[in-house]
mmCIF file of C-alpha atoms in Angstrom:
data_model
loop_
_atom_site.group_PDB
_atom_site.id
_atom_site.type_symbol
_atom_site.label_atom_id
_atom_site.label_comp_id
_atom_site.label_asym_id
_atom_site.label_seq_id
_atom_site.Cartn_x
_atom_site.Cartn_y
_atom_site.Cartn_z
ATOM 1 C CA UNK F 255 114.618 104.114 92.156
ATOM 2 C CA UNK F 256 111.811 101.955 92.589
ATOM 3 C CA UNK F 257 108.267 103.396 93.815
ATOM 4 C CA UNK F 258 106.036 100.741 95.457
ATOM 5 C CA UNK F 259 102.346 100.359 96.909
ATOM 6 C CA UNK F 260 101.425 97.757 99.348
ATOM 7 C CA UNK F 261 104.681 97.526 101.353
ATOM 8 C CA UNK F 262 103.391 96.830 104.450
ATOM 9 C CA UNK F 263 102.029 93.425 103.220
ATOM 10 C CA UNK F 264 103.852 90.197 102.688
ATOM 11 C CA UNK F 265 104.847 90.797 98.996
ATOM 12 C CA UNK F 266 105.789 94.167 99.925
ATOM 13 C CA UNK F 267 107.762 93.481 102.831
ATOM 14 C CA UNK F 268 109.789 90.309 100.872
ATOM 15 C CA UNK F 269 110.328 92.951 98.191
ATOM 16 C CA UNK F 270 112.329 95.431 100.668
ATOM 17 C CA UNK F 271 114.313 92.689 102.595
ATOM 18 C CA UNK F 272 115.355 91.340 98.976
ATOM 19 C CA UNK F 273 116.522 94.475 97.099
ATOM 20 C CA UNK F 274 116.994 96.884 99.245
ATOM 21 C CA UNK F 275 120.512 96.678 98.304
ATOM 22 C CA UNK F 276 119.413 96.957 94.754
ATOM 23 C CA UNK F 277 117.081 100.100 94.675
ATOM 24 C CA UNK F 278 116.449 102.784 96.539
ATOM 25 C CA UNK F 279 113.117 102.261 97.116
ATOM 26 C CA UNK F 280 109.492 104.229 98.695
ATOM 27 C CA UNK F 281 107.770 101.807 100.266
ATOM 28 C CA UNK F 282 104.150 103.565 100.815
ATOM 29 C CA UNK F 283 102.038 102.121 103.179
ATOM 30 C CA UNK F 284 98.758 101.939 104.144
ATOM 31 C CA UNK F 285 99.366 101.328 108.336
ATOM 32 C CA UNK F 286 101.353 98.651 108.691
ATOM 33 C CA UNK F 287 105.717 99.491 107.729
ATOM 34 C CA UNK F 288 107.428 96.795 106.059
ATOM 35 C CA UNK F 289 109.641 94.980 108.451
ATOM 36 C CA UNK F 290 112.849 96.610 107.107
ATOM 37 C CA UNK F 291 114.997 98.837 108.349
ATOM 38 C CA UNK F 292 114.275 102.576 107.109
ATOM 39 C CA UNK F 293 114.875 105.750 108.250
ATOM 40 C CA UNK F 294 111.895 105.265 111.143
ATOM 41 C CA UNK F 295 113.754 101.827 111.997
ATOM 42 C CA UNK F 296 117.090 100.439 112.566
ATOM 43 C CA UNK F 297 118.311 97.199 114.040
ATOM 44 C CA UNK F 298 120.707 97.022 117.476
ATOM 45 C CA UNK F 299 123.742 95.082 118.521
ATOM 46 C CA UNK F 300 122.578 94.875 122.481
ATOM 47 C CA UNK F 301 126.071 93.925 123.420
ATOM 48 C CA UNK F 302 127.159 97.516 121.291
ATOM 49 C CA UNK F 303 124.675 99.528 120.713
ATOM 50 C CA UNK F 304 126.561 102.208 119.050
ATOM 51 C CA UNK F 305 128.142 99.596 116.857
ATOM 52 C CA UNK F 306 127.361 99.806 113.278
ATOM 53 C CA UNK F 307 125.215 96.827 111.519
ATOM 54 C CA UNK F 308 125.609 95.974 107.808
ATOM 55 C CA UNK F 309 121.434 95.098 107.880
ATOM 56 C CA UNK F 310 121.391 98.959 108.543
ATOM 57 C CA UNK F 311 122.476 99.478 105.245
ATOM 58 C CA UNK F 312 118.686 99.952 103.560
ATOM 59 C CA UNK F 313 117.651 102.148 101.133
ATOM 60 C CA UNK F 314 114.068 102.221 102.226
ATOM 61 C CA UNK F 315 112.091 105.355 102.622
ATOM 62 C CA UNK F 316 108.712 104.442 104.429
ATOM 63 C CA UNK F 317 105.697 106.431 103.704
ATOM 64 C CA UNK F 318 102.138 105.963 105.236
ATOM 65 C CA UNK F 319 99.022 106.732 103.001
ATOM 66 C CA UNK F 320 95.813 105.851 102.182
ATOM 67 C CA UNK F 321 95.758 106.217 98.585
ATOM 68 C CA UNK F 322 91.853 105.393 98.551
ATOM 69 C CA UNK F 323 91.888 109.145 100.120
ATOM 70 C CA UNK F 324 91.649 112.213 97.704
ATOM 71 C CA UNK F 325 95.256 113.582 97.183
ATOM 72 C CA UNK F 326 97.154 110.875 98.591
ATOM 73 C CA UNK F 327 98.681 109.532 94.959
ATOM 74 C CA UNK F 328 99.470 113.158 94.300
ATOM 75 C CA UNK F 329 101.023 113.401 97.767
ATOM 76 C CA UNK F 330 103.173 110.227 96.961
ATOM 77 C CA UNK F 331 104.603 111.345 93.406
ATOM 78 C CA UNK F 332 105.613 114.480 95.364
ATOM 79 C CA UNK F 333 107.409 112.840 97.819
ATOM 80 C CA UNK F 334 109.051 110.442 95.755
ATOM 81 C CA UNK F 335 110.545 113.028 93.296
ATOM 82 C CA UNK F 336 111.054 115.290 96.491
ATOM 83 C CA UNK F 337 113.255 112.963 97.806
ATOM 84 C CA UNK F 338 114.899 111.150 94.996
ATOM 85 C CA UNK F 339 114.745 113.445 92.093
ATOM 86 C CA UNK F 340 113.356 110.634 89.708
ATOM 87 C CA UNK F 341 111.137 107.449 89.384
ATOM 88 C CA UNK F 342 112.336 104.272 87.552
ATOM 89 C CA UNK F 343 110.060 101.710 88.457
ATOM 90 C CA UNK F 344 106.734 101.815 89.634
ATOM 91 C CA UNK F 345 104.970 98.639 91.327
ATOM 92 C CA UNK F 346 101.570 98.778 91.399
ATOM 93 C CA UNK F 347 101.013 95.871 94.502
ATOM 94 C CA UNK F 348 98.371 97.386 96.848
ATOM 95 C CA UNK F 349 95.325 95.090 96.798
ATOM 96 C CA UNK F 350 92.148 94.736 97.790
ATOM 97 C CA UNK F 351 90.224 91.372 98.029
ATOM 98 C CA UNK F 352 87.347 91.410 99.686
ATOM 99 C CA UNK F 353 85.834 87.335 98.869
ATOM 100 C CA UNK F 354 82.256 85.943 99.232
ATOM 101 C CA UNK F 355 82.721 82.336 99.495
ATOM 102 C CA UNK F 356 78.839 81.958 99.286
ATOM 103 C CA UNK F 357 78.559 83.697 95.821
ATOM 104 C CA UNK F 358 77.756 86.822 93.949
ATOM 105 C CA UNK F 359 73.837 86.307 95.174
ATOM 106 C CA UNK F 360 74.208 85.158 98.926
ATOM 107 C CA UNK F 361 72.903 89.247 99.889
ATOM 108 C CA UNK F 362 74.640 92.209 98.771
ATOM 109 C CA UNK F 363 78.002 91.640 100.148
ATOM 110 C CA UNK F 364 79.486 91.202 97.318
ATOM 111 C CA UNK F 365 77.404 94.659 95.435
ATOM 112 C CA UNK F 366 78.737 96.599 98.326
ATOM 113 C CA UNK F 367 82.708 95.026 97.535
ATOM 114 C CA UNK F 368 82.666 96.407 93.699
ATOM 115 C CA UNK F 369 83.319 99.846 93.885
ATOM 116 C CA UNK F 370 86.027 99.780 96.342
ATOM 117 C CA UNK F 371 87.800 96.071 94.811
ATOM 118 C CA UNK F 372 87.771 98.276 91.226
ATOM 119 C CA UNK F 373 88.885 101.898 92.990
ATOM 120 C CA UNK F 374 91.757 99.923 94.583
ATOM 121 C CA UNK F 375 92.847 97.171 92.503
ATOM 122 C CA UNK F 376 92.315 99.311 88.874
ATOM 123 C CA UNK F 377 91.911 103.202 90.124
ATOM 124 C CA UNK F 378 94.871 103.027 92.226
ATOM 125 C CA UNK F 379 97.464 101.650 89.752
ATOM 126 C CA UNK F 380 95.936 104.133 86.665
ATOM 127 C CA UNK F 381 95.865 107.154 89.148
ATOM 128 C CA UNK F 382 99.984 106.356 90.510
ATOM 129 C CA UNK F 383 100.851 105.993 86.451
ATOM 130 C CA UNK F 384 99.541 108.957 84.876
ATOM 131 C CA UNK F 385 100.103 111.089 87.886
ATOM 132 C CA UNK F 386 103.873 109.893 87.156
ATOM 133 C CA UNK F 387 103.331 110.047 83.354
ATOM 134 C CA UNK F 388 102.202 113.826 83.867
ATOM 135 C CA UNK F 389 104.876 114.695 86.211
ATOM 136 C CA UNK F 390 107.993 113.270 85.566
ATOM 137 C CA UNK F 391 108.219 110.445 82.380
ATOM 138 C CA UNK F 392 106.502 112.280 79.638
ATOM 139 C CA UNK F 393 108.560 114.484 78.597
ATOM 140 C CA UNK F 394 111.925 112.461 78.939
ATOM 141 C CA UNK F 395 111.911 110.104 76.399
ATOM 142 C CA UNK F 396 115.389 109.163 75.860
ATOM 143 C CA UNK F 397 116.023 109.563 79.634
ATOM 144 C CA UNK F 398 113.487 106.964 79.942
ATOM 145 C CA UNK F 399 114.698 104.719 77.574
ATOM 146 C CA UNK F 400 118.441 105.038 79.154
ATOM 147 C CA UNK F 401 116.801 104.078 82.872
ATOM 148 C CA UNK F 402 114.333 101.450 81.447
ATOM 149 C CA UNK F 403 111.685 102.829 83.356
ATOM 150 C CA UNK F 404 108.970 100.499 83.767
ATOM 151 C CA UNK F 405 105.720 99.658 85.461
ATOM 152 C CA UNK F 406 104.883 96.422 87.059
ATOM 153 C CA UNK F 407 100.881 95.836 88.065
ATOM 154 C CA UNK F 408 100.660 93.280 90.310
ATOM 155 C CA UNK F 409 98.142 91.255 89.361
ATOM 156 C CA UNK F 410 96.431 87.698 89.933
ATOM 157 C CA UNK F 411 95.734 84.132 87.981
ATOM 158 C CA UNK F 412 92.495 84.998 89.090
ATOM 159 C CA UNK F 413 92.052 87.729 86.397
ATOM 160 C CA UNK F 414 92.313 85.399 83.689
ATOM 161 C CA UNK F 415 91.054 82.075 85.160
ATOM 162 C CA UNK F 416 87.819 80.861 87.000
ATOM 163 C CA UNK F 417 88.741 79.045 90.203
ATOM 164 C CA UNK F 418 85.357 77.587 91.267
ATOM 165 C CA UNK F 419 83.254 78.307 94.844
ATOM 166 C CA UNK F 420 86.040 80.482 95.914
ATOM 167 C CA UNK F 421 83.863 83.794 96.354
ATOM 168 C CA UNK F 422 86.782 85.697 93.832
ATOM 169 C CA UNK F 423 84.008 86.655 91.416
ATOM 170 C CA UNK F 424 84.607 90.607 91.768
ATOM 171 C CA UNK F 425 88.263 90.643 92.513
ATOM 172 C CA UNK F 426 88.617 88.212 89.833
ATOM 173 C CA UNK F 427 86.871 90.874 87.691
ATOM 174 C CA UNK F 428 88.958 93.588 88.842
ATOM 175 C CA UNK F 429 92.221 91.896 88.210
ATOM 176 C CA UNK F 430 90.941 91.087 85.020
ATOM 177 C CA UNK F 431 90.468 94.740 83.949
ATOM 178 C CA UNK F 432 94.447 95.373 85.343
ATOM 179 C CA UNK F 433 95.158 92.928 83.173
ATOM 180 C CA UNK F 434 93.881 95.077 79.732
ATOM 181 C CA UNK F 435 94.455 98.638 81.525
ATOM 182 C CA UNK F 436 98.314 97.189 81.574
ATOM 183 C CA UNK F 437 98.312 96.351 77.658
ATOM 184 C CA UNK F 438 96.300 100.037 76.755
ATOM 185 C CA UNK F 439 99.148 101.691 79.333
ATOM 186 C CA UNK F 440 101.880 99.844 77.856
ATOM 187 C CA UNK F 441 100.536 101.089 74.019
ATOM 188 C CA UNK F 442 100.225 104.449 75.392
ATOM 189 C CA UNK F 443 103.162 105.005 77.538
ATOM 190 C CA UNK F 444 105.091 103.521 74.653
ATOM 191 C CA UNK F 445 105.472 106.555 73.044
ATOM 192 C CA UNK F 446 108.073 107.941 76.013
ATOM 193 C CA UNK F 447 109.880 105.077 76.208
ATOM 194 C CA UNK F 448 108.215 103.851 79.335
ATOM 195 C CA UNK F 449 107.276 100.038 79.396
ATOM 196 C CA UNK F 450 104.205 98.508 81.520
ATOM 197 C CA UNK F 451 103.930 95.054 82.440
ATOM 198 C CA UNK F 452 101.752 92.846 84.739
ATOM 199 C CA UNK F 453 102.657 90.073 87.112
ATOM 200 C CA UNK F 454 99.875 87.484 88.250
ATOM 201 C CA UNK F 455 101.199 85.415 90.384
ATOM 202 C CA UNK F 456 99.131 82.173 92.289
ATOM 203 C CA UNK F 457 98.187 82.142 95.367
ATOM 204 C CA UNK F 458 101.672 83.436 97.791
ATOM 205 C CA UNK F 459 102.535 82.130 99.983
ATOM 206 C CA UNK F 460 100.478 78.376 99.805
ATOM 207 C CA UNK F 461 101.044 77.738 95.997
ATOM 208 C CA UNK F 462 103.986 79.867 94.917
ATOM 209 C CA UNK F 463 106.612 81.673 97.385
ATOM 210 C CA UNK F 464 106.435 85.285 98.256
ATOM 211 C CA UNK F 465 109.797 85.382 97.364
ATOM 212 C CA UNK F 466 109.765 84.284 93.812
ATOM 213 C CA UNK F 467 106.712 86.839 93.200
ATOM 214 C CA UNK F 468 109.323 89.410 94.271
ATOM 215 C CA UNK F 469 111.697 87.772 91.934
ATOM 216 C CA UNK F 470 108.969 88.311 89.126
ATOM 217 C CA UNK F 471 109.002 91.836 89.796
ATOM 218 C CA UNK F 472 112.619 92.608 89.113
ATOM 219 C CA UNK F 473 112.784 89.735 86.428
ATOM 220 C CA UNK F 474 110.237 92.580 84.695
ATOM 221 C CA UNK F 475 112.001 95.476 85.579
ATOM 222 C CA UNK F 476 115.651 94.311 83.902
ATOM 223 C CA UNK F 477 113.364 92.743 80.949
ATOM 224 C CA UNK F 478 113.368 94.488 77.734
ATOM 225 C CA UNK F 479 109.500 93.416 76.863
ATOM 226 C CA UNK F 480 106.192 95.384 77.304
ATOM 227 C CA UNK F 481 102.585 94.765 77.232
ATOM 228 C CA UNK F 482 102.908 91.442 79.131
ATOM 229 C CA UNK F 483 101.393 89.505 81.942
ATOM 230 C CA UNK F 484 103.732 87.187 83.318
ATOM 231 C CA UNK F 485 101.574 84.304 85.017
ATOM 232 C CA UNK F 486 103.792 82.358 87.957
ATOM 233 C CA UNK F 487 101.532 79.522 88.291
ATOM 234 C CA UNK F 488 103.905 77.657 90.854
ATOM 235 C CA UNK F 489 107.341 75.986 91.483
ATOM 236 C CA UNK F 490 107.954 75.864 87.403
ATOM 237 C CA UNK F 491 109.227 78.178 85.307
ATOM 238 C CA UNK F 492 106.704 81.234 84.698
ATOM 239 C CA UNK F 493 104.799 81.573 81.090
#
């Protein structure tokens, strides 16, 4: 059973339409549903309506939250063990990026981004794991080993490379710190057999497809390693 953040954007939405077969999954939201069938959508035959359609087959259970608001993490643990009884992979993909092509110094644009690009891109993802930690994974170590529970951050190339007069200076910063909260998670959460990994992907879709970044997720999830950041850097094989 796969948990996961940011469904309602591209990543997010590819995710669903690719696995849905393969996990059941909660696809929380901010406004905007994936574009999946779930059980607040379904697809129609207009020549028979009452016929059944194999696309119906999804295992996607949408929720809409705002996990900047107070409560709303705790909210979506609740719901997910509510309605599934367990949590085997967490993905971490909700993102902000908020850019300032004309620097760090061109006003206070980019002052007023920092709190909110580190609340989303770094509070979010610790808040979502040690909320599950607490609830559900600590105390289950061999259970956990047995499931290979994992968590995936979604992260960027950004966090580990400078990419000149692009304006990524404090999401590049906050990606960066995902980056070595995943490595201190994956030490900690070690010791219940849960594993934590990070994906930084290029820039999806105009460097690298959406699709193989979704492919990078699962290629983490059925992986045995931990404390990694897998870098897909484009149409070759990641590092």
């Amino acid at each position: 059973m796969c948990l996961l953040t940011g469904a309602g954007g591209t990543l997010g939405t590819a995710f669903c339409r690719a696995f849905a077969a393969d996990y059941d999954i909660v696809a929380v939201c901010r406004r905007r549903r994936p574009d999946v069938p779930s059980q607040h959508e379904s697809y129609v035959d207009p020549v028979a309506p009452d016929a059944p359609l194999p696309e119906n087959d999804s295992r996607v259970f949408t929720v809409l939250a705002d996990l900047e608001h107070p409560g709303q993490v705790e909210r979506v643990v609740e719901l997910a063990l509510a309605r599934f009884g367990r949590v085997d992979l967490l993905v971490n993909n909700a993102a902000y990026a908020g850019l300032h092509p004309q620097g760090v110094i061109d006003g206070d644009a980019a002052l007023r981004d920092f709190d909110r690009h580190f609340a989303v891109n770094v509070g979010i993802p610790l808040r979502l794991a040690v909320r599950l930690g607490q609830e559900f994974w600590m105390h289950r170590d061999q259970d956990n080993r047995a499931h290979n529970r994992n968590v995936v951050n979604v992260s960027s190339l950004s966090g580990a490379r400078v990419y000149p007069h692009q304006g990524q200076s404090v999401y590049a910063a906050s990606k960066a710190a995902l980056n070595h909260l995943t490595r201190h998670l994956a030490a900690e959460f070690a010791v219940f057999g849960v594993r934590v990994n990070g994906l930084a992907p290029n820039s999806f879709p105009a460097v690298i497809s959406t699709d193989s970044v979704a492919e990078g997720i699962t290629r983490l999830d059925r992986d045995d390693v931990t404390g990694r950041i897998l870098a897909l850097e484009g149409p070759a094989e990641p590092h």
